[in-house]
Amino acid sequence: MKFFNYFVVAALAVCTGPAFADKTAGQMVDDSVIQAEVKAKIMSDDLVSGGWDINLETRKGVVQLGGFIDNSEQGKKAVATAAAVEGVVKVDNQLHVKSGERSVGQAVDDGITTTRVKSSIGSADLGQGLKINVDTYNGTVLLTGFVDTNEQKEKAGEIAAKDDNAKKVINGIYVLD
C-alpha cells in the first residue's frame, strides 16, 4: 500500500506542470511525504490547536510554516515539531502572533483584502513556479510561500502594499537558491 501512495504522489507530481518544474518526481515525493508528516504531527499536538490555520509549504526539504497564531509558544512548538521530521533540511518560521482582538467587520475586511491581494498577485506577470500564500489579520497582510528570485518576492510585496486595506505587509516569502 505504501508503494501505491508513493506512486500516486509521483503521478500527481508529473501532472502539476510548470508550478514545480524545478523539482524532480523524486523531490516531489520526498517533499509530499515530509509535508504530510509535518502536518499530521502538528495537528496531533494539543499545544498547536488550530494547526489547519497554519500554511505549510515544503520545497526541496525546506518546510515553511506561515500564518497567524494565538501565542508564541504555539509557534515554537510547531517549529520544533517540523524540525524533528526526517528529511527536513530547514524550517522557515513565518508564524506571527495575532495582534489584538478582531471584530466581525474587521474579519470580513481581512477576507476581502486576502482575496484581492491573491487575485492581484495571481494576475501579475511574476513568472512560473510560484506558490504564494496570503493571510490577513487586522489589516496586516502576510505573504508566505516559495519563489525563485528576489525580484518575484519584492514584486509580490509591492502588490500587497497597494491594497487599500493593507495597513502593514510582512513579506515572508522564501527565495529558493
Short mmCIF file of N, CA and C in Angstrom, two decimals:
data_model
loop_
_atom_site.label_atom_id
_atom_site.label_comp_id
_atom_site.label_asym_id
_atom_site.label_seq_id
_atom_site.Cartn_x
_atom_site.Cartn_y
_atom_site.Cartn_z
N MET A 1 0.83 -1.19 0.00
CA MET A 1 0.00 0.00 0.00
C MET A 1 0.87 1.25 0.00
N LYS A 2 1.98 1.22 0.74
CA LYS A 2 2.86 2.38 0.80
C LYS A 2 3.41 2.70 -0.59
N PHE A 3 3.77 1.66 -1.36
CA PHE A 3 4.25 1.88 -2.73
C PHE A 3 3.20 2.59 -3.55
N PHE A 4 1.93 2.16 -3.39
CA PHE A 4 0.85 2.77 -4.15
C PHE A 4 0.74 4.26 -3.82
N ASN A 5 0.87 4.63 -2.55
CA ASN A 5 0.81 6.04 -2.15
C ASN A 5 1.92 6.83 -2.81
N TYR A 6 3.13 6.29 -2.82
CA TYR A 6 4.24 6.97 -3.47
C TYR A 6 3.98 7.12 -4.97
N PHE A 7 3.41 6.06 -5.56
CA PHE A 7 3.11 6.10 -6.99
C PHE A 7 2.11 7.21 -7.30
N VAL A 8 1.06 7.33 -6.49
CA VAL A 8 0.05 8.37 -6.70
C VAL A 8 0.67 9.75 -6.58
N VAL A 9 1.49 9.96 -5.56
CA VAL A 9 2.14 11.25 -5.38
C VAL A 9 3.06 11.56 -6.56
N ALA A 10 3.81 10.56 -7.02
CA ALA A 10 4.70 10.77 -8.17
C ALA A 10 3.89 11.10 -9.42
N ALA A 11 2.78 10.42 -9.62
CA ALA A 11 1.94 10.70 -10.79
C ALA A 11 1.39 12.11 -10.73
N LEU A 12 0.96 12.53 -9.56
CA LEU A 12 0.48 13.90 -9.40
C LEU A 12 1.60 14.90 -9.67
N ALA A 13 2.79 14.57 -9.25
CA ALA A 13 3.93 15.47 -9.46
C ALA A 13 4.18 15.69 -10.94
N VAL A 14 4.07 14.65 -11.72
CA VAL A 14 4.30 14.76 -13.15
C VAL A 14 3.21 15.61 -13.80
N CYS A 15 1.99 15.53 -13.26
CA CYS A 15 0.86 16.23 -13.85
C CYS A 15 0.76 17.69 -13.43
N THR A 16 1.54 18.14 -12.45
CA THR A 16 1.38 19.51 -11.96
C THR A 16 2.00 20.53 -12.88
N GLY A 17 2.79 20.13 -13.83
CA GLY A 17 3.31 21.04 -14.84
C GLY A 17 4.31 22.04 -14.31
N PRO A 18 4.26 23.28 -14.86
CA PRO A 18 5.30 24.26 -14.59
C PRO A 18 5.37 24.75 -13.16
N ALA A 19 4.33 24.57 -12.37
CA ALA A 19 4.37 25.06 -10.99
C ALA A 19 5.51 24.42 -10.21
N PHE A 20 5.94 23.24 -10.60
CA PHE A 20 7.02 22.56 -9.91
C PHE A 20 8.08 22.09 -10.91
N ALA A 21 8.30 22.88 -11.92
CA ALA A 21 9.21 22.50 -12.99
C ALA A 21 10.64 22.31 -12.51
N ASP A 22 11.00 22.94 -11.40
CA ASP A 22 12.37 22.84 -10.90
C ASP A 22 12.58 21.62 -10.01
N LYS A 23 11.56 20.79 -9.84
CA LYS A 23 11.65 19.64 -8.96
C LYS A 23 11.52 18.34 -9.74
N THR A 24 12.31 17.36 -9.35
CA THR A 24 12.18 16.05 -9.96
C THR A 24 11.00 15.33 -9.32
N ALA A 25 10.56 14.24 -9.94
CA ALA A 25 9.47 13.45 -9.37
C ALA A 25 9.87 12.93 -7.99
N GLY A 26 11.12 12.57 -7.82
CA GLY A 26 11.61 12.11 -6.51
C GLY A 26 11.53 13.20 -5.45
N GLN A 27 11.89 14.43 -5.83
CA GLN A 27 11.78 15.54 -4.87
C GLN A 27 10.33 15.80 -4.51
N MET A 28 9.44 15.69 -5.50
CA MET A 28 8.02 15.88 -5.23
C MET A 28 7.53 14.85 -4.21
N VAL A 29 7.91 13.60 -4.40
CA VAL A 29 7.51 12.56 -3.48
C VAL A 29 8.09 12.84 -2.11
N ASP A 30 9.38 13.13 -2.03
CA ASP A 30 10.02 13.41 -0.75
C ASP A 30 9.34 14.59 -0.05
N ASP A 31 9.14 15.69 -0.76
CA ASP A 31 8.51 16.86 -0.17
C ASP A 31 7.08 16.58 0.25
N SER A 32 6.35 15.82 -0.53
CA SER A 32 4.98 15.48 -0.19
C SER A 32 4.91 14.63 1.08
N VAL A 33 5.82 13.68 1.19
CA VAL A 33 5.88 12.83 2.38
C VAL A 33 6.25 13.67 3.60
N ILE A 34 7.26 14.52 3.45
CA ILE A 34 7.68 15.39 4.56
C ILE A 34 6.51 16.28 4.97
N GLN A 35 5.87 16.90 4.01
CA GLN A 35 4.77 17.82 4.31
C GLN A 35 3.63 17.11 5.03
N ALA A 36 3.27 15.93 4.54
CA ALA A 36 2.18 15.17 5.17
C ALA A 36 2.53 14.81 6.61
N GLU A 37 3.78 14.40 6.84
CA GLU A 37 4.19 14.02 8.19
C GLU A 37 4.22 15.23 9.12
N VAL A 38 4.75 16.34 8.65
CA VAL A 38 4.78 17.55 9.47
C VAL A 38 3.36 17.98 9.83
N LYS A 39 2.47 18.01 8.85
CA LYS A 39 1.09 18.42 9.09
C LYS A 39 0.42 17.50 10.10
N ALA A 40 0.61 16.19 9.95
CA ALA A 40 -0.01 15.23 10.86
C ALA A 40 0.49 15.43 12.28
N LYS A 41 1.79 15.67 12.43
CA LYS A 41 2.35 15.85 13.78
C LYS A 41 1.89 17.16 14.40
N ILE A 42 1.81 18.21 13.61
CA ILE A 42 1.33 19.49 14.14
C ILE A 42 -0.14 19.36 14.55
N MET A 43 -0.93 18.70 13.74
CA MET A 43 -2.36 18.54 14.04
C MET A 43 -2.59 17.70 15.29
N SER A 44 -1.70 16.76 15.57
CA SER A 44 -1.91 15.87 16.71
C SER A 44 -1.40 16.48 18.01
N ASP A 45 -0.75 17.62 17.95
CA ASP A 45 -0.20 18.25 19.14
C ASP A 45 -1.23 19.18 19.77
N ASP A 46 -1.54 18.96 21.03
CA ASP A 46 -2.53 19.78 21.73
C ASP A 46 -2.14 21.25 21.81
N LEU A 47 -0.85 21.53 21.92
CA LEU A 47 -0.39 22.92 22.05
C LEU A 47 -0.64 23.70 20.77
N VAL A 48 -0.60 23.03 19.65
CA VAL A 48 -0.78 23.71 18.37
C VAL A 48 -2.20 23.45 17.87
N SER A 49 -3.18 23.78 18.70
CA SER A 49 -4.57 23.62 18.27
C SER A 49 -4.83 24.59 17.13
N GLY A 50 -5.69 24.21 16.23
CA GLY A 50 -5.96 25.05 15.06
C GLY A 50 -4.85 24.97 14.04
N GLY A 51 -4.11 23.86 14.03
CA GLY A 51 -2.99 23.70 13.11
C GLY A 51 -3.36 23.81 11.65
N TRP A 52 -4.64 23.62 11.35
CA TRP A 52 -5.05 23.74 9.95
C TRP A 52 -4.97 25.17 9.47
N ASP A 53 -4.90 26.14 10.39
CA ASP A 53 -4.76 27.54 10.00
C ASP A 53 -3.33 27.90 9.64
N ILE A 54 -2.43 26.98 9.87
CA ILE A 54 -1.02 27.21 9.54
C ILE A 54 -0.80 26.81 8.09
N ASN A 55 -0.28 27.75 7.30
CA ASN A 55 0.11 27.40 5.94
C ASN A 55 1.40 26.61 6.01
N LEU A 56 1.44 25.51 5.33
CA LEU A 56 2.59 24.63 5.34
C LEU A 56 2.99 24.36 3.91
N GLU A 57 4.20 24.75 3.57
CA GLU A 57 4.74 24.51 2.24
C GLU A 57 6.08 23.82 2.40
N THR A 58 6.38 22.92 1.48
CA THR A 58 7.66 22.21 1.51
C THR A 58 8.25 22.22 0.11
N ARG A 59 9.48 22.62 0.02
CA ARG A 59 10.19 22.64 -1.26
C ARG A 59 11.64 22.30 -1.00
N LYS A 60 12.11 21.24 -1.65
CA LYS A 60 13.50 20.80 -1.55
C LYS A 60 13.93 20.61 -0.09
N GLY A 61 13.03 20.06 0.72
CA GLY A 61 13.33 19.78 2.12
C GLY A 61 13.18 20.97 3.05
N VAL A 62 12.91 22.14 2.51
CA VAL A 62 12.68 23.33 3.35
C VAL A 62 11.19 23.38 3.66
N VAL A 63 10.87 23.40 4.94
CA VAL A 63 9.48 23.49 5.37
C VAL A 63 9.24 24.92 5.84
N GLN A 64 8.21 25.53 5.26
CA GLN A 64 7.85 26.88 5.69
C GLN A 64 6.50 26.81 6.41
N LEU A 65 6.48 27.37 7.61
CA LEU A 65 5.25 27.48 8.39
C LEU A 65 4.84 28.94 8.35
N GLY A 66 3.63 29.22 7.95
CA GLY A 66 3.18 30.60 7.87
C GLY A 66 1.76 30.77 8.36
N GLY A 67 1.48 31.96 8.88
CA GLY A 67 0.13 32.28 9.31
C GLY A 67 0.14 33.03 10.62
N PHE A 68 -1.06 33.27 11.12
CA PHE A 68 -1.23 33.99 12.38
C PHE A 68 -1.65 33.00 13.45
N ILE A 69 -0.98 33.06 14.60
CA ILE A 69 -1.22 32.12 15.70
C ILE A 69 -1.59 32.90 16.96
N ASP A 70 -2.09 32.19 17.95
CA ASP A 70 -2.56 32.84 19.18
C ASP A 70 -1.43 33.28 20.11
N ASN A 71 -0.35 32.50 20.17
CA ASN A 71 0.75 32.87 21.07
C ASN A 71 2.08 32.30 20.57
N SER A 72 3.17 32.84 21.08
CA SER A 72 4.50 32.45 20.60
C SER A 72 4.85 31.01 20.96
N GLU A 73 4.28 30.49 22.04
CA GLU A 73 4.54 29.08 22.41
C GLU A 73 4.06 28.14 21.31
N GLN A 74 2.92 28.45 20.70
CA GLN A 74 2.43 27.63 19.59
C GLN A 74 3.45 27.62 18.46
N GLY A 75 4.00 28.78 18.15
CA GLY A 75 4.99 28.87 17.07
C GLY A 75 6.24 28.07 17.38
N LYS A 76 6.74 28.20 18.60
CA LYS A 76 7.94 27.46 18.99
C LYS A 76 7.71 25.96 18.89
N LYS A 77 6.54 25.51 19.34
CA LYS A 77 6.23 24.08 19.31
C LYS A 77 6.07 23.59 17.87
N ALA A 78 5.41 24.40 17.03
CA ALA A 78 5.23 23.99 15.62
C ALA A 78 6.58 23.88 14.92
N VAL A 79 7.48 24.83 15.17
CA VAL A 79 8.81 24.80 14.55
C VAL A 79 9.58 23.57 15.02
N ALA A 80 9.56 23.30 16.32
CA ALA A 80 10.28 22.14 16.87
C ALA A 80 9.70 20.85 16.30
N THR A 81 8.39 20.79 16.18
CA THR A 81 7.74 19.60 15.63
C THR A 81 8.16 19.38 14.18
N ALA A 82 8.16 20.44 13.39
CA ALA A 82 8.55 20.32 11.98
C ALA A 82 10.01 19.93 11.84
N ALA A 83 10.87 20.54 12.65
CA ALA A 83 12.31 20.28 12.56
C ALA A 83 12.66 18.83 12.91
N ALA A 84 11.82 18.19 13.70
CA ALA A 84 12.09 16.81 14.13
C ALA A 84 11.72 15.76 13.08
N VAL A 85 11.07 16.18 12.01
CA VAL A 85 10.65 15.23 10.97
C VAL A 85 11.84 14.90 10.07
N GLU A 86 12.02 13.61 9.82
CA GLU A 86 13.11 13.15 8.97
C GLU A 86 12.99 13.74 7.57
N GLY A 87 14.10 14.24 7.05
CA GLY A 87 14.13 14.80 5.71
C GLY A 87 14.03 16.32 5.67
N VAL A 88 13.65 16.92 6.80
CA VAL A 88 13.54 18.38 6.85
C VAL A 88 14.95 18.97 6.91
N VAL A 89 15.27 19.80 5.93
CA VAL A 89 16.58 20.44 5.83
C VAL A 89 16.61 21.73 6.65
N LYS A 90 15.48 22.46 6.61
CA LYS A 90 15.39 23.75 7.29
C LYS A 90 13.91 24.05 7.54
N VAL A 91 13.63 24.77 8.64
CA VAL A 91 12.28 25.25 8.90
C VAL A 91 12.32 26.76 8.84
N ASP A 92 11.52 27.33 7.95
CA ASP A 92 11.41 28.78 7.84
C ASP A 92 10.15 29.18 8.59
N ASN A 93 10.34 29.85 9.72
CA ASN A 93 9.23 30.20 10.60
C ASN A 93 8.66 31.56 10.23
N GLN A 94 7.48 31.53 9.64
CA GLN A 94 6.75 32.75 9.30
C GLN A 94 5.41 32.76 10.03
N LEU A 95 5.45 32.29 11.28
CA LEU A 95 4.27 32.32 12.14
C LEU A 95 4.33 33.60 12.97
N HIS A 96 3.24 34.34 12.98
CA HIS A 96 3.19 35.62 13.68
C HIS A 96 2.02 35.63 14.65
N VAL A 97 2.27 36.14 15.84
CA VAL A 97 1.23 36.21 16.86
C VAL A 97 0.20 37.26 16.46
N LYS A 98 -1.07 36.89 16.58
CA LYS A 98 -2.16 37.80 16.23
C LYS A 98 -2.07 39.06 17.09
N SER A 99 -2.32 40.20 16.47
CA SER A 99 -2.27 41.47 17.19
C SER A 99 -3.68 41.93 17.54
N GLY A 100 -3.99 41.88 18.82
CA GLY A 100 -5.28 42.38 19.29
C GLY A 100 -6.48 41.55 18.89
N GLU A 101 -7.61 41.96 19.40
CA GLU A 101 -8.88 41.31 19.07
C GLU A 101 -9.32 41.77 17.68
N ARG A 102 -10.15 40.95 17.06
CA ARG A 102 -10.63 41.28 15.72
C ARG A 102 -12.16 41.22 15.71
N SER A 103 -12.76 42.31 15.29
CA SER A 103 -14.22 42.35 15.20
C SER A 103 -14.69 41.55 13.98
N VAL A 104 -15.98 41.30 13.93
CA VAL A 104 -16.55 40.59 12.79
C VAL A 104 -16.35 41.42 11.52
N GLY A 105 -16.56 42.71 11.63
CA GLY A 105 -16.36 43.59 10.47
C GLY A 105 -14.93 43.56 9.98
N GLN A 106 -13.97 43.56 10.91
CA GLN A 106 -12.56 43.50 10.52
C GLN A 106 -12.24 42.16 9.88
N ALA A 107 -12.83 41.09 10.39
CA ALA A 107 -12.60 39.76 9.80
C ALA A 107 -13.10 39.74 8.35
N VAL A 108 -14.24 40.37 8.10
CA VAL A 108 -14.76 40.45 6.73
C VAL A 108 -13.81 41.26 5.86
N ASP A 109 -13.38 42.42 6.38
CA ASP A 109 -12.42 43.25 5.63
C ASP A 109 -11.14 42.49 5.34
N ASP A 110 -10.66 41.73 6.33
CA ASP A 110 -9.44 40.94 6.13
C ASP A 110 -9.63 39.90 5.04
N GLY A 111 -10.80 39.27 5.02
CA GLY A 111 -11.08 38.28 3.98
C GLY A 111 -11.10 38.90 2.59
N ILE A 112 -11.68 40.08 2.50
CA ILE A 112 -11.71 40.80 1.23
C ILE A 112 -10.30 41.18 0.80
N THR A 113 -9.51 41.67 1.75
CA THR A 113 -8.12 42.04 1.45
C THR A 113 -7.34 40.84 0.96
N THR A 114 -7.47 39.72 1.66
CA THR A 114 -6.77 38.49 1.25
C THR A 114 -7.15 38.10 -0.17
N THR A 115 -8.43 38.14 -0.48
CA THR A 115 -8.91 37.77 -1.81
C THR A 115 -8.36 38.71 -2.88
N ARG A 116 -8.41 40.01 -2.60
CA ARG A 116 -7.91 40.98 -3.60
C ARG A 116 -6.41 40.82 -3.82
N VAL A 117 -5.64 40.65 -2.75
CA VAL A 117 -4.19 40.50 -2.89
C VAL A 117 -3.86 39.21 -3.65
N LYS A 118 -4.52 38.12 -3.30
CA LYS A 118 -4.30 36.86 -4.02
C LYS A 118 -4.59 37.03 -5.51
N SER A 119 -5.70 37.69 -5.81
CA SER A 119 -6.07 37.90 -7.19
C SER A 119 -5.05 38.77 -7.92
N SER A 120 -4.61 39.82 -7.28
CA SER A 120 -3.62 40.72 -7.90
C SER A 120 -2.30 40.02 -8.14
N ILE A 121 -1.85 39.24 -7.18
CA ILE A 121 -0.60 38.50 -7.35
C ILE A 121 -0.76 37.46 -8.45
N GLY A 122 -1.91 36.78 -8.45
CA GLY A 122 -2.17 35.75 -9.46
C GLY A 122 -2.21 36.29 -10.88
N SER A 123 -2.68 37.52 -11.03
CA SER A 123 -2.77 38.09 -12.38
C SER A 123 -1.52 38.86 -12.79
N ALA A 124 -0.60 39.06 -11.87
CA ALA A 124 0.65 39.76 -12.20
C ALA A 124 1.59 38.81 -12.95
N ASP A 125 2.44 39.37 -13.75
CA ASP A 125 3.41 38.58 -14.50
C ASP A 125 4.66 38.39 -13.65
N LEU A 126 4.58 37.43 -12.73
CA LEU A 126 5.71 37.18 -11.83
C LEU A 126 6.53 35.96 -12.24
N GLY A 127 6.13 35.29 -13.29
CA GLY A 127 6.86 34.10 -13.73
C GLY A 127 6.16 32.84 -13.27
N GLN A 128 6.76 31.70 -13.58
CA GLN A 128 6.16 30.42 -13.26
C GLN A 128 6.82 29.82 -12.03
N GLY A 129 6.20 28.80 -11.49
CA GLY A 129 6.76 28.08 -10.36
C GLY A 129 6.54 28.77 -9.02
N LEU A 130 5.57 29.69 -8.96
CA LEU A 130 5.31 30.41 -7.72
C LEU A 130 4.31 29.67 -6.86
N LYS A 131 4.49 29.78 -5.57
CA LYS A 131 3.49 29.30 -4.61
C LYS A 131 3.47 30.33 -3.50
N ILE A 132 2.51 31.27 -3.58
CA ILE A 132 2.45 32.35 -2.60
C ILE A 132 1.12 32.26 -1.87
N ASN A 133 1.21 32.23 -0.53
CA ASN A 133 0.02 32.24 0.33
C ASN A 133 -0.18 33.65 0.86
N VAL A 134 -1.43 34.03 1.04
CA VAL A 134 -1.77 35.34 1.57
C VAL A 134 -2.70 35.15 2.76
N ASP A 135 -2.35 35.74 3.89
CA ASP A 135 -3.19 35.74 5.08
C ASP A 135 -3.28 37.18 5.56
N THR A 136 -4.43 37.55 6.11
CA THR A 136 -4.60 38.90 6.63
C THR A 136 -5.24 38.83 8.01
N TYR A 137 -4.68 39.59 8.94
CA TYR A 137 -5.25 39.68 10.29
C TYR A 137 -5.14 41.13 10.76
N ASN A 138 -6.28 41.73 11.06
CA ASN A 138 -6.34 43.13 11.49
C ASN A 138 -5.59 44.07 10.55
N GLY A 139 -5.72 43.82 9.27
CA GLY A 139 -5.10 44.69 8.27
C GLY A 139 -3.65 44.38 7.97
N THR A 140 -3.04 43.45 8.69
CA THR A 140 -1.67 43.03 8.40
C THR A 140 -1.71 41.89 7.41
N VAL A 141 -1.08 42.10 6.27
CA VAL A 141 -1.05 41.09 5.21
C VAL A 141 0.26 40.33 5.32
N LEU A 142 0.15 39.01 5.41
CA LEU A 142 1.32 38.14 5.49
C LEU A 142 1.44 37.34 4.20
N LEU A 143 2.59 37.47 3.55
CA LEU A 143 2.88 36.70 2.33
C LEU A 143 3.87 35.61 2.70
N THR A 144 3.55 34.38 2.34
CA THR A 144 4.47 33.26 2.54
C THR A 144 4.47 32.41 1.28
N GLY A 145 5.37 31.46 1.23
CA GLY A 145 5.48 30.57 0.09
C GLY A 145 6.87 30.60 -0.50
N PHE A 146 6.99 30.07 -1.71
CA PHE A 146 8.28 29.94 -2.36
C PHE A 146 8.29 30.62 -3.72
N VAL A 147 9.37 31.32 -4.01
CA VAL A 147 9.61 31.89 -5.34
C VAL A 147 11.07 31.63 -5.70
N ASP A 148 11.40 31.91 -6.96
CA ASP A 148 12.75 31.65 -7.44
C ASP A 148 13.71 32.84 -7.33
N THR A 149 13.15 34.07 -7.30
CA THR A 149 14.03 35.24 -7.31
C THR A 149 13.59 36.30 -6.30
N ASN A 150 14.54 37.13 -5.90
CA ASN A 150 14.22 38.26 -5.03
C ASN A 150 13.27 39.24 -5.71
N GLU A 151 13.39 39.37 -7.03
CA GLU A 151 12.50 40.27 -7.77
C GLU A 151 11.05 39.82 -7.64
N GLN A 152 10.80 38.52 -7.73
CA GLN A 152 9.45 37.99 -7.57
C GLN A 152 8.92 38.30 -6.17
N LYS A 153 9.76 38.10 -5.18
CA LYS A 153 9.38 38.37 -3.79
C LYS A 153 9.04 39.84 -3.61
N GLU A 154 9.91 40.71 -4.09
CA GLU A 154 9.70 42.15 -3.94
C GLU A 154 8.44 42.61 -4.67
N LYS A 155 8.21 42.11 -5.86
CA LYS A 155 7.03 42.49 -6.64
C LYS A 155 5.76 42.06 -5.92
N ALA A 156 5.74 40.86 -5.37
CA ALA A 156 4.56 40.39 -4.62
C ALA A 156 4.30 41.30 -3.42
N GLY A 157 5.36 41.71 -2.74
CA GLY A 157 5.21 42.63 -1.60
C GLY A 157 4.67 43.98 -2.03
N GLU A 158 5.14 44.48 -3.15
CA GLU A 158 4.64 45.76 -3.68
C GLU A 158 3.16 45.67 -4.03
N ILE A 159 2.77 44.56 -4.62
CA ILE A 159 1.36 44.36 -4.99
C ILE A 159 0.49 44.36 -3.73
N ALA A 160 0.93 43.64 -2.70
CA ALA A 160 0.16 43.57 -1.46
C ALA A 160 0.04 44.95 -0.80
N ALA A 161 1.12 45.72 -0.82
CA ALA A 161 1.13 47.03 -0.17
C ALA A 161 0.19 48.02 -0.85
N LYS A 162 -0.15 47.79 -2.10
CA LYS A 162 -1.04 48.70 -2.84
C LYS A 162 -2.51 48.53 -2.45
N ASP A 163 -2.85 47.44 -1.77
CA ASP A 163 -4.24 47.25 -1.38
C ASP A 163 -4.64 48.29 -0.34
N ASP A 164 -5.81 48.89 -0.53
CA ASP A 164 -6.27 49.96 0.35
C ASP A 164 -6.43 49.55 1.81
N ASN A 165 -6.76 48.29 2.06
CA ASN A 165 -6.97 47.82 3.43
C ASN A 165 -5.70 47.28 4.09
N ALA A 166 -4.62 47.21 3.35
CA ALA A 166 -3.36 46.68 3.91
C ALA A 166 -2.68 47.76 4.74
N LYS A 167 -2.73 47.59 6.06
CA LYS A 167 -2.09 48.55 6.95
C LYS A 167 -0.59 48.27 7.04
N LYS A 168 -0.25 46.99 6.92
CA LYS A 168 1.14 46.55 7.04
C LYS A 168 1.29 45.28 6.20
N VAL A 169 2.48 45.10 5.60
CA VAL A 169 2.76 43.88 4.85
C VAL A 169 3.99 43.22 5.44
N ILE A 170 3.86 41.96 5.75
CA ILE A 170 5.01 41.14 6.18
C ILE A 170 5.32 40.23 5.01
N ASN A 171 6.47 40.45 4.37
CA ASN A 171 6.85 39.65 3.21
C ASN A 171 7.76 38.52 3.67
N GLY A 172 7.13 37.39 3.99
CA GLY A 172 7.86 36.22 4.47
C GLY A 172 8.10 35.18 3.38
N ILE A 173 8.02 35.61 2.13
CA ILE A 173 8.24 34.69 1.02
C ILE A 173 9.68 34.21 1.03
N TYR A 174 9.87 32.93 0.81
CA TYR A 174 11.18 32.30 0.82
C TYR A 174 11.70 32.22 -0.60
N VAL A 175 12.90 32.74 -0.82
CA VAL A 175 13.53 32.69 -2.14
C VAL A 175 14.41 31.45 -2.20
N LEU A 176 14.12 30.57 -3.16
CA LEU A 176 14.91 29.34 -3.31
C LEU A 176 16.26 29.68 -3.92
N ASP A 177 17.25 28.95 -3.51
CA ASP A 177 18.62 29.15 -4.06
C ASP A 177 18.76 28.46 -5.38
#
